[in-house]
Amino acid sequence: MTDDELEKFAGANVRLVFGGQTLVGKLITGYEAQIRVKAPYSIQWYDVNPSTGTNEERLAAIPTAGAVESIEFVDEPEETATEIKDVAEDAQTPG
């Protein structure tokens, strides 16, 4: 993968394969990634800590765009898509 290809996913919720692992979260790029993980890219997700029962932020540094084997946008939750469709249908009035 190239830098330009990966940049298209910046700030989006994605599913990516990196180092043989599939990770789902928000792709962080540029300055924010450099500050947080000292790498040009990272992925952020939240996971429940079993000892405390709270959601905790997780970050994985991605050293280069070439390290990403594949990436795709994560579809919005089905209930959100259904809600948007319902609102759109309600907004349409008969001619």
PDB file of C-alpha atoms in Angstrom, residues 26-74:
ATOM      1  CA  LYS A  26      -9.978   4.782  13.577  1.00  0.00           C
ATOM      2  CA  LEU A  27      -6.959   5.389  11.337  1.00  0.00           C
ATOM      3  CA  ILE A  28      -4.812   8.215  12.703  1.00  0.00           C
ATOM      4  CA  THR A  29      -2.236   9.876  10.453  1.00  0.00           C
ATOM      5  CA  GLY A  30       0.222  12.736  10.358  1.00  0.00           C
ATOM      6  CA  TYR A  31       1.075  14.910  13.323  1.00  0.00           C
ATOM      7  CA  GLU A  32      -1.374  13.232  15.720  1.00  0.00           C
ATOM      8  CA  ALA A  33       0.090   9.790  15.000  1.00  0.00           C
ATOM      9  CA  GLN A  34       3.640  11.121  15.354  1.00  0.00           C
ATOM     10  CA  ILE A  35       2.862  12.663  18.745  1.00  0.00           C
ATOM     11  CA  ARG A  36       0.913   9.697  20.114  1.00  0.00           C
ATOM     12  CA  VAL A  37       2.912   6.686  18.872  1.00  0.00           C
ATOM     13  CA  LYS A  38       5.978   8.162  17.106  1.00  0.00           C
ATOM     14  CA  ALA A  39       4.968   6.590  13.786  1.00  0.00           C
ATOM     15  CA  PRO A  40       3.415   8.039  10.625  1.00  0.00           C
ATOM     16  CA  TYR A  41       0.217   6.019  11.102  1.00  0.00           C
ATOM     17  CA  SER A  42      -1.687   4.332  13.896  1.00  0.00           C
ATOM     18  CA  ILE A  43      -5.013   2.702  14.538  1.00  0.00           C
ATOM     19  CA  GLN A  44      -7.090   3.537  17.596  1.00  0.00           C
ATOM     20  CA  TRP A  45      -9.787   1.367  19.137  1.00  0.00           C
ATOM     21  CA  TYR A  46     -11.407   0.821  22.516  1.00  0.00           C
ATOM     22  CA  ASP A  47     -11.407  -2.433  24.432  1.00  0.00           C
ATOM     23  CA  VAL A  48     -12.813  -3.474  27.805  1.00  0.00           C
ATOM     24  CA  ASN A  49     -10.179  -3.981  30.471  1.00  0.00           C
ATOM     25  CA  PRO A  50     -11.203  -7.260  32.158  1.00  0.00           C
ATOM     26  CA  SER A  51      -9.809  -6.260  35.549  1.00  0.00           C
ATOM     27  CA  THR A  52     -11.609  -2.907  35.789  1.00  0.00           C
ATOM     28  CA  GLY A  53     -14.536  -3.419  33.422  1.00  0.00           C
ATOM     29  CA  THR A  54     -13.926  -0.053  31.766  1.00  0.00           C
ATOM     30  CA  ASN A  55     -13.342   0.838  28.130  1.00  0.00           C
ATOM     31  CA  GLU A  56      -9.723   1.733  27.487  1.00  0.00           C
ATOM     32  CA  GLU A  57      -8.129   3.310  24.449  1.00  0.00           C
ATOM     33  CA  ARG A  58      -5.723   1.087  22.509  1.00  0.00           C
ATOM     34  CA  LEU A  59      -3.259   2.280  19.874  1.00  0.00           C
ATOM     35  CA  ALA A  60      -1.149   0.306  17.435  1.00  0.00           C
ATOM     36  CA  ALA A  61       1.685   2.065  15.624  1.00  0.00           C
ATOM     37  CA  ILE A  62       1.992   1.442  11.886  1.00  0.00           C
ATOM     38  CA  PRO A  63       5.577   2.225  10.787  1.00  0.00           C
ATOM     39  CA  THR A  64       4.907   2.556   7.032  1.00  0.00           C
ATOM     40  CA  ALA A  65       2.013   2.447   4.602  1.00  0.00           C
ATOM     41  CA  GLY A  66       3.654  -0.598   3.022  1.00  0.00           C
ATOM     42  CA  ALA A  67       3.134  -2.525   6.267  1.00  0.00           C
ATOM     43  CA  VAL A  68      -0.645  -2.432   5.741  1.00  0.00           C
ATOM     44  CA  GLU A  69      -1.665  -5.553   3.830  1.00  0.00           C
ATOM     45  CA  SER A  70      -5.260  -4.453   3.202  1.00  0.00           C
ATOM     46  CA  ILE A  71      -7.697  -1.798   4.385  1.00  0.00           C
ATOM     47  CA  GLU A  72     -11.397  -1.089   3.959  1.00  0.00           C
ATOM     48  CA  PHE A  73     -13.959   1.263   5.411  1.00  0.00           C
ATOM     49  CA  VAL A  74     -16.047  -0.247   8.189  1.00  0.00           C
TER      50      VAL A  74
END
